[in-house]
Amino acid sequence: TKLAYDPWLHTIDSVARLRAAAEKAGGSLVPVDTNPLDAVWDDQPEPPRARVEPHPIEFAGEPAADKIRRLASNLMSGDADTAVLTMPDSIAWLFNIRGKDVPHTPLPLSFALLHEDGHADLFIDERKLGDEARAHLGNIVTLHPKDALGAALDALGAAGKTVLVDPATCASWIEARLSAAGAEVKRGADPCELPKAIKNEAEVAGTRAAHLRDGQALTKFLHWIATEAPKGTVTEIDAAKRLEAFRAETGKLKDVSFDTISGAGENGAIVHYRVTEATNRKLKSGELFLVDSGAQYLDGTTDVTRTIAIGKPGAEERDRFTRVLKGHIGIATARFPEGTSGAQLDAFARMALWKAGLDYDHGTGHGVGSYLSVH
């Protein structure tokens, strides 16, 4: 039995897991040159071609040329000649550009190569680039059509280069192309991942400003909920739209950072719930309302969750809310040695719940980009 897969749609790590599962079942995994769905998808939309914009240095905090030099020196010390960048958030961060190809996330779909000598190549649909973007990128990268990536990988192989790929995020097609061309493939973390997570002073300042602005909008929303929800006419969709409107009133909202999770009553217990016309509930007195939402501003990205009692909460609701609040306080007041990981602090968030035989079935926290991905 053979299981076919599209190597563009599976990472190196996911292919390894699929292959192990297929072989365990007595089968094998086979890559296909073309996806059969493409052959029958007559009305397939064109790839997005939103304009690319330079991200202002006042918000980026570091020139793209400096980032490239810094990461190139890391490549040299890591014994790699070139790194393949496939994650659009890494590319956006490294080159100080933003786009609109992905809903709610300002990303330009593209690929890039970062070389240890400080040179970089960007593979992108050049119809996305206006004069301002070309002027910005012209000083730091060499531009190529997106479909030129394969030939560039072949050239790396022909030159016997050692090429770094991230198995967790890189399409297996890229590793296979490099190996076939004769390159030495080195697996390791995306070189942008950690530097992108460590915010510089401008990014920290932008995050603070974005949250102050966002907090003002959220406070107006909480007042609106307190006034209108007890009337029994506000729905989950109404609440989500009103919150976005308050954010828009700041005059600086670029987009929401994800579809608002607006869950009343039992819907609030569904992790990553998405309200639809079919599931839309009214906010009822005596129930809890959970709203998890965020915004994209040029200076920062927000992701804020609040649990709101509509009317007077019951004893169980008060108890659970208090235990979660204790978890927040436990994390916020924790003192810990340098080098402590988030996983080591996780129990502080859960301890009050554990004492009552309770828990929550998801992670405690996550990183947030600077006008990038909310995760």
XYZ file of N, CA and C in Angstrom, residues 75-280:
618
model
N 25.500 32.118 11.388
C 25.613 30.994 10.458
C 27.050 30.512 10.364
N 27.975 31.469 10.294
C 29.390 31.107 10.191
C 29.827 30.287 11.393
N 29.417 30.709 12.585
C 29.808 29.981 13.787
C 29.107 28.643 13.896
N 27.998 28.502 13.162
C 27.263 27.245 13.179
C 27.616 26.319 12.036
N 28.657 26.655 11.283
C 29.164 25.794 10.200
C 28.142 25.567 9.083
N 27.356 26.588 8.761
C 26.456 26.512 7.613
C 26.791 27.647 6.662
N 26.714 27.349 5.371
C 26.983 28.378 4.356
C 25.748 29.235 4.090
N 24.578 28.594 4.154
C 23.320 29.260 3.779
C 22.187 28.700 4.626
N 21.228 29.547 4.952
C 20.001 29.104 5.611
C 18.819 29.381 4.687
N 17.915 28.410 4.592
C 16.683 28.595 3.834
C 15.608 29.089 4.800
N 15.023 30.239 4.493
C 13.959 30.795 5.320
C 12.625 30.580 4.613
N 11.742 29.821 5.254
C 10.447 29.511 4.655
C 9.281 30.122 5.417
N 9.501 30.553 6.651
C 8.420 31.126 7.449
C 8.246 32.603 7.112
N 7.068 33.011 6.652
C 6.895 34.418 6.252
C 7.089 35.405 7.391
N 6.834 34.987 8.656
C 7.064 35.918 9.759
C 8.559 36.139 9.976
N 9.377 35.120 9.744
C 10.833 35.280 9.843
C 11.338 36.236 8.770
N 10.818 36.072 7.558
C 11.244 36.918 6.445
C 10.802 38.360 6.671
N 9.568 38.537 7.136
C 9.067 39.888 7.412
C 9.912 40.567 8.484
N 10.240 39.828 9.535
C 11.047 40.394 10.626
C 12.460 40.724 10.153
N 13.091 39.804 9.429
C 14.486 39.981 9.041
C 14.664 41.166 8.101
N 13.767 41.313 7.141
C 13.923 42.357 6.128
C 13.125 43.627 6.444
N 12.480 43.645 7.615
C 11.666 44.806 8.011
C 10.633 45.163 6.933
N 9.852 44.156 6.576
C 8.755 44.359 5.628
C 7.496 43.731 6.216
N 6.353 44.181 5.727
C 5.075 43.606 6.119
C 4.203 43.502 4.877
N 3.198 42.623 4.920
C 2.307 42.428 3.783
C 0.888 42.173 4.238
N 0.075 41.679 3.322
C -1.331 41.412 3.632
C -1.802 40.118 2.962
N -0.890 39.162 2.835
C -1.248 37.921 2.157
C -2.000 36.942 3.052
N -1.893 37.119 4.365
C -2.469 36.187 5.331
C -3.515 36.925 6.169
N -4.711 36.375 6.324
C -5.743 37.072 7.106
C -5.270 37.410 8.520
N -5.449 38.650 8.920
C -5.194 39.157 10.275
C -3.714 39.162 10.664
N -2.840 38.782 9.753
C -1.415 38.721 10.064
C -0.653 39.378 8.921
N 0.132 40.413 9.196
C 0.724 41.223 8.109
C 1.945 40.588 7.463
N 1.713 39.502 6.745
C 2.826 38.730 6.197
C 2.836 38.732 4.673
N 4.020 38.859 4.071
C 4.172 38.652 2.625
C 4.634 37.215 2.367
N 3.873 36.446 1.609
C 4.287 35.076 1.303
C 5.510 35.122 0.389
N 6.561 34.425 0.780
C 7.835 34.496 0.060
C 8.785 33.454 0.633
N 9.944 33.342 0.020
C 11.039 32.508 0.517
C 12.314 33.338 0.484
N 13.294 32.938 1.280
C 14.550 33.687 1.283
C 15.724 32.751 1.563
N 16.880 33.184 1.114
C 18.146 32.517 1.433
C 19.037 33.531 2.135
N 19.589 33.136 3.253
C 20.536 33.968 3.996
C 21.893 33.288 3.933
N 22.918 34.007 3.456
C 24.244 33.424 3.262
C 25.209 33.923 4.331
N 26.198 33.102 4.639
C 27.129 33.438 5.716
C 27.992 34.652 5.397
N 28.073 35.050 4.138
C 28.848 36.238 3.783
C 28.046 37.533 3.930
N 26.796 37.422 4.436
C 25.971 38.604 4.653
C 25.079 38.952 3.487
N 25.098 38.134 2.442
C 24.229 38.369 1.286
C 22.910 37.624 1.501
N 21.824 38.146 0.949
C 20.522 37.504 1.080
C 19.768 37.571 -0.240
N 18.957 36.557 -0.482
C 18.108 36.487 -1.670
C 16.663 36.379 -1.222
N 15.778 37.124 -1.881
C 14.357 37.077 -1.579
C 13.599 36.638 -2.827
N 12.794 35.588 -2.676
C 12.020 35.032 -3.787
C 10.551 35.391 -3.539
N 10.016 36.261 -4.381
C 8.698 36.824 -4.130
C 8.056 37.230 -5.447
N 6.745 37.202 -5.498
C 6.017 37.721 -6.654
C 6.265 39.230 -6.702
N 7.041 39.662 -7.683
C 7.482 41.056 -7.704
C 6.354 42.033 -8.007
N 5.177 41.520 -8.361
C 4.028 42.401 -8.531
C 3.559 42.969 -7.191
N 4.052 42.390 -6.113
C 3.715 42.883 -4.776
C 4.536 44.108 -4.390
N 5.559 44.395 -5.163
C 6.535 45.408 -4.759
C 6.319 46.717 -5.505
N 5.975 47.763 -4.758
C 5.917 49.095 -5.321
C 7.278 49.761 -5.232
N 7.337 51.007 -5.642
C 8.615 51.728 -5.655
C 9.231 51.819 -4.260
N 8.407 52.074 -3.242
C 8.929 52.222 -1.887
C 9.524 50.917 -1.370
N 8.823 49.811 -1.617
C 9.324 48.515 -1.169
C 10.593 48.128 -1.918
N 10.639 48.401 -3.221
C 11.839 48.083 -4.000
C 13.032 48.904 -3.521
N 12.787 50.166 -3.230
C 13.881 51.013 -2.741
C 14.398 50.503 -1.407
N 13.481 50.074 -0.548
C 13.871 49.548 0.761
C 14.651 48.245 0.623
N 14.151 47.324 -0.193
C 14.776 46.010 -0.317
C 16.017 46.036 -1.194
N 16.091 46.993 -2.110
C 17.199 47.021 -3.058
C 18.559 47.149 -2.416
N 18.618 47.702 -1.231
C 19.895 47.883 -0.557
C 20.310 46.700 0.312
N 19.400 45.747 0.513
C 19.714 44.686 1.473
C 19.584 43.276 0.910
N 18.817 43.091 -0.175
C 18.634 41.754 -0.730
C 18.693 41.793 -2.250
N 18.884 40.614 -2.829
C 18.735 40.443 -4.269
C 17.365 39.843 -4.519
N 16.573 40.499 -5.354
C 15.206 40.054 -5.618
C 15.169 39.034 -6.755
N 14.318 38.022 -6.595
C 14.133 36.986 -7.613
C 12.654 36.660 -7.718
N 12.193 36.189 -8.878
C 10.826 35.671 -8.972
C 10.666 34.471 -8.034
N 9.455 34.260 -7.552
C 9.232 33.193 -6.581
C 9.575 31.817 -7.141
N 9.329 31.628 -8.472
C 9.573 30.307 -9.060
C 11.043 30.058 -9.366
N 11.925 31.000 -8.999
C 13.359 30.800 -9.200
C 14.014 30.088 -8.020
N 13.231 29.752 -7.002
C 13.806 29.126 -5.810
C 14.466 27.791 -6.139
N 13.803 26.975 -6.939
C 14.362 25.657 -7.248
C 15.739 25.741 -7.873
N 15.909 26.630 -8.843
C 17.209 26.791 -9.495
C 18.262 27.278 -8.505
N 17.873 28.123 -7.569
C 18.816 28.619 -6.565
C 19.250 27.494 -5.636
N 18.326 26.607 -5.288
C 18.688 25.460 -4.451
C 19.628 24.529 -5.219
N 19.361 24.350 -6.514
C 20.245 23.517 -7.339
C 21.661 24.093 -7.369
N 21.761 25.414 -7.457
C 23.073 26.066 -7.501
C 23.833 25.861 -6.193
N 23.123 25.886 -5.079
C 23.774 25.620 -3.787
C 24.317 24.200 -3.749
N 23.537 23.263 -4.290
C 23.997 21.880 -4.326
C 25.201 21.703 -5.228
N 25.168 22.339 -6.401
C 26.283 22.219 -7.345
C 27.571 22.779 -6.762
N 27.438 23.788 -5.884
C 28.614 24.394 -5.256
C 29.043 23.654 -3.997
N 28.336 22.591 -3.646
C 28.689 21.788 -2.478
C 28.482 22.517 -1.159
N 27.490 23.377 -1.101
C 27.255 24.179 0.098
C 26.577 23.363 1.195
N 26.823 23.778 2.442
C 26.105 23.243 3.589
C 24.932 24.174 3.869
N 23.726 23.625 3.813
C 22.524 24.453 3.868
C 21.684 24.075 5.091
N 21.333 25.092 5.865
C 20.534 24.895 7.076
C 19.047 24.966 6.744
N 18.278 23.970 7.196
C 16.826 23.987 7.067
C 16.223 23.643 8.429
N 15.058 24.200 8.708
C 14.364 23.918 9.961
C 13.358 22.800 9.701
N 13.571 21.610 10.253
C 12.675 20.485 9.941
C 11.255 20.680 10.451
N 11.073 21.577 11.411
C 9.736 21.802 11.963
C 8.874 22.680 11.072
N 9.512 23.469 10.201
C 8.750 24.439 9.398
C 9.034 24.375 7.907
N 10.110 23.733 7.502
C 10.507 23.718 6.099
C 9.785 22.609 5.337
N 9.267 22.940 4.161
C 8.607 21.937 3.323
C 9.604 20.855 2.931
N 9.161 19.618 2.946
C 10.071 18.509 2.631
C 10.577 18.597 1.194
N 9.824 19.274 0.314
C 10.264 19.448 -1.076
C 11.613 20.143 -1.126
N 11.820 21.114 -0.260
C 13.064 21.897 -0.277
C 14.244 21.033 0.121
N 14.102 20.248 1.176
C 15.201 19.372 1.581
C 15.504 18.349 0.495
N 14.467 17.775 -0.110
C 14.678 16.782 -1.167
C 15.389 17.401 -2.362
N 15.037 18.637 -2.725
C 15.665 19.310 -3.858
C 17.138 19.582 -3.554
N 17.418 20.027 -2.358
C 18.809 20.288 -1.975
C 19.639 19.006 -1.998
N 19.101 17.949 -1.424
C 19.835 16.679 -1.377
C 20.093 16.135 -2.770
N 19.091 16.227 -3.632
C 19.250 15.734 -5.004
C 20.294 16.527 -5.767
N 20.453 17.814 -5.406
C 21.407 18.669 -6.108
C 22.828 18.524 -5.568
N 22.988 17.795 -4.461
C 24.322 17.560 -3.930
C 24.700 18.414 -2.741
N 23.762 19.173 -2.198
C 24.064 19.998 -1.025
C 24.137 19.124 0.219
N 24.913 19.580 1.198
C 24.900 18.937 2.511
C 23.830 19.636 3.344
N 22.782 18.908 3.678
C 21.665 19.502 4.412
C 21.909 19.377 5.912
N 21.822 20.512 6.579
C 21.973 20.538 8.029
C 20.639 20.949 8.639
N 20.122 20.146 9.543
C 18.847 20.452 10.184
C 19.086 21.228 11.479
N 18.304 22.276 11.643
C 18.427 23.093 12.846
C 17.318 24.130 12.881
N 17.273 24.896 13.960
C 16.212 25.887 14.134
C 16.351 27.024 13.132
N 15.225 27.569 12.709
C 15.190 28.786 11.895
C 16.051 29.840 12.599
N 17.063 30.391 11.928
C 17.967 31.330 12.605
C 17.291 32.624 13.054
N 16.097 32.916 12.542
C 15.369 34.125 12.952
C 14.528 33.896 14.198
N 14.267 32.632 14.534
C 13.268 32.328 15.553
C 13.589 32.957 16.913
N 14.786 32.707 17.420
C 15.129 33.247 18.740
C 15.366 34.757 18.707
N 16.141 35.300 17.753
C 16.312 36.757 17.713
C 14.988 37.505 17.570
N 14.046 36.935 16.811
C 12.744 37.575 16.638
C 11.964 37.603 17.949
N 12.154 36.570 18.763
C 11.425 36.478 20.033
C 11.968 37.439 21.083
N 13.239 37.814 20.959
C 13.861 38.715 21.935
C 13.645 40.142 21.461
N 12.675 40.829 22.050
C 12.297 42.152 21.577
C 13.343 43.200 21.942
N 13.632 44.106 20.995
C 14.554 45.208 21.291
C 13.782 46.342 21.973
N 14.483 47.423 22.318
C 13.855 48.500 23.085
C 12.683 49.128 22.339
N 12.827 49.321 21.032
C 11.744 49.926 20.253
C 10.525 49.010 20.205
N 10.761 47.703 20.072
C 9.654 46.755 20.027
C 8.944 46.668 21.379
N 9.714 46.711 22.460
C 9.105 46.690 23.797
C 8.275 47.949 24.019
N 8.838 49.096 23.627
C 8.099 50.359 23.773
C 6.826 50.332 22.934
N 6.912 49.778 21.733
C 5.742 49.674 20.871
C 4.685 48.752 21.454
N 5.131 47.654 22.054
C 4.199 46.730 22.687
C 3.457 47.408 23.828
N 4.183 48.182 24.626
C 3.545 48.891 25.744
C 2.522 49.902 25.225
N 2.900 50.665 24.211
C 1.989 51.672 23.655
C 0.752 51.005 23.046
N 0.959 49.897 22.344
C -0.166 49.195 21.727
C -1.128 48.669 22.790
N -0.587 48.158 23.891
C -1.456 47.612 24.936
C -2.183 48.712 25.701
N -1.540 49.853 25.903
C -2.245 50.968 26.539
C -3.420 51.422 25.666
N -3.163 51.557 24.387
C -4.212 51.964 23.443
C -5.320 50.911 23.401
N -4.906 49.649 23.320
C -5.859 48.552 23.234
C -6.662 48.440 24.532
N -5.982 48.681 25.653
C -6.656 48.608 26.940
C -7.743 49.652 27.095
N -7.521 50.826 26.525
C -8.546 51.868 26.555
C -9.789 51.414 25.778
N -9.556 50.805 24.603
C -10.681 50.300 23.813
C -11.405 49.188 24.559
N -10.643 48.299 25.203
C -11.253 47.182 25.928
C -12.037 47.687 27.142
N -11.534 48.712 27.803
C -12.242 49.269 28.953
C -13.586 49.858 28.528
N -13.607 50.552 27.392
C -14.867 51.069 26.865
C -15.834 49.909 26.564
N -15.265 48.820 26.038
C -16.081 47.651 25.729
C -16.668 47.038 26.998
N -15.850 46.921 28.048
C -16.334 46.342 29.303
C -17.470 47.183 29.883
N -17.355 48.498 29.759
C -18.432 49.372 30.224
C -19.691 49.145 29.387
N -19.514 49.016 28.078
C -20.650 48.766 27.189
C -21.335 47.448 27.538
N -20.527 46.398 27.779
C -21.080 45.096 28.140
C -21.862 45.201 29.452
N -21.283 45.878 30.440
C -21.938 46.003 31.738
C -23.282 46.722 31.621
N -23.367 47.623 30.665
C -24.598 48.403 30.487
C -25.625 47.673 29.639
N -25.169 47.053 28.538
C -26.091 46.504 27.547
C -26.418 45.025 27.741
N -25.438 44.216 28.169
C -25.669 42.769 28.234
C -26.804 42.371 29.173
N -26.948 43.014 30.344
C -28.052 42.610 31.234
C -29.434 42.801 30.626
N -29.531 43.563 29.545
C -30.832 43.760 28.883
C -31.271 42.522 28.120
N -30.330 41.608 27.867
C -30.675 40.351 27.212
C -30.771 40.404 25.709
N -30.264 41.470 25.089
C -30.372 41.598 23.627
C -29.040 41.444 22.912
N -27.939 41.443 23.640
C -26.606 41.392 23.021
C -26.236 39.952 22.688
N -25.822 39.703 21.457
C -25.364 38.375 21.048
C -23.837 38.331 20.998
N -23.314 37.121 20.825
C -21.862 36.949 20.701
C -21.320 37.750 19.521
N -22.025 37.713 18.402
C -21.583 38.450 17.219
C -21.660 39.948 17.471
N -22.713 40.397 18.115
C -22.827 41.816 18.458
C -21.621 42.267 19.281
N -21.258 41.466 20.266
C -20.151 41.824 21.156
C -18.833 41.903 20.393
N -18.591 40.910 19.516
C -17.346 40.905 18.746
C -17.246 42.136 17.845
N -18.367 42.474 17.194
C -18.361 43.640 16.303
C -18.180 44.935 17.089
N -18.785 45.024 18.276
C -18.670 46.253 19.056
C -17.255 46.435 19.564
N -16.604 45.349 19.975
C -15.230 45.443 20.452
C -14.303 45.902 19.326
N -14.482 45.357 18.125
C -13.657 45.792 17.001
C -13.904 47.269 16.690
N -15.137 47.707 16.834
C -15.453 49.112 16.578
C -14.742 50.028 17.567
N -14.688 49.624 18.838
C -13.962 50.426 19.827
C -12.478 50.505 19.468
N -11.925 49.408 18.973
C -10.515 49.430 18.568
C -10.318 50.326 17.345
N -11.271 50.271 16.431
C -11.165 51.099 15.229
C -11.221 52.585 15.575
N -11.926 52.916 16.639
C -12.032 54.312 17.049
C -10.695 54.905 17.491
N -9.703 54.060 17.750
C -8.370 54.573 18.102
C -7.711 55.260 16.910
N -8.177 54.947 15.704
C -7.585 55.514 14.494
C -6.289 54.849 14.073
N -5.867 53.826 14.810
C -4.588 53.178 14.500
C -4.728 51.671 14.270
N -5.953 51.181 14.243
C -6.167 49.749 14.039
C -5.880 49.379 12.586
N -4.971 48.432 12.387
C -4.706 47.905 11.044
C -5.622 46.711 10.735
N -5.890 45.896 11.757
C -6.719 44.704 11.603
C -6.864 44.088 12.983
N -7.836 43.179 13.156
C -7.823 42.348 14.353
C -6.703 41.321 14.163
N -6.150 40.828 15.264
C -5.015 39.904 15.140
C -5.455 38.452 14.986
N -6.731 38.177 15.180
C -7.330 36.872 14.896
C -8.840 37.046 15.023
N -9.586 36.070 14.533
C -11.042 36.128 14.666
C -11.401 36.097 16.138
N -12.170 37.060 16.596
C -12.492 37.176 18.015
C -13.230 35.941 18.516
N -12.764 35.408 19.646
C -13.442 34.306 20.323
C -14.436 34.928 21.298
N -15.699 34.872 20.942
C -16.768 35.511 21.711
C -17.735 34.422 22.133
N -17.568 33.918 23.373
C -18.322 32.747 23.811
C -19.165 33.008 25.034
N -20.482 32.900 24.889
C -21.403 33.093 26.009
C -21.826 31.743 26.573
N -21.920 31.674 27.909
C -22.386 30.446 28.545
C -21.520 29.262 28.175
N -22.149 28.179 27.735
C -21.419 26.940 27.441
C -20.419 27.123 26.302
N -20.664 28.051 25.390
C -19.723 28.278 24.280
C -18.381 28.794 24.782
N -18.382 29.468 25.926
C -17.135 29.983 26.480
C -16.197 28.894 26.964
N -16.706 27.675 27.099
C -15.872 26.557 27.553
C -15.180 25.842 26.400
N -15.493 26.233 25.170
C -14.898 25.600 23.990
C -13.603 26.324 23.640
N -12.474 25.624 23.725
C -11.183 26.240 23.420
C -11.151 26.663 21.950
N -10.788 27.937 21.692
C -10.712 28.500 20.347
C -12.057 28.442 19.617
N -13.123 28.637 20.360
C -14.465 28.696 19.784
C -14.564 29.821 18.748
N -15.282 29.578 17.665
C -15.541 30.592 16.653
C -17.042 30.720 16.467
N -17.570 31.875 16.777
C -19.004 32.083 16.657
C -19.419 32.125 15.190
N -20.560 31.520 14.892
C -21.177 31.572 13.561
C -22.643 31.948 13.749
N -23.315 32.221 12.655
C -24.739 32.522 12.734
C -25.503 31.346 13.340
N -25.002 30.130 13.111
C -25.693 28.941 13.619
C -25.500 28.754 15.116
N -24.364 29.191 15.648
C -24.065 28.971 17.079
C -24.265 30.218 17.925
N -24.571 31.338 17.302
C -24.647 32.634 17.970
C -25.640 32.611 19.136
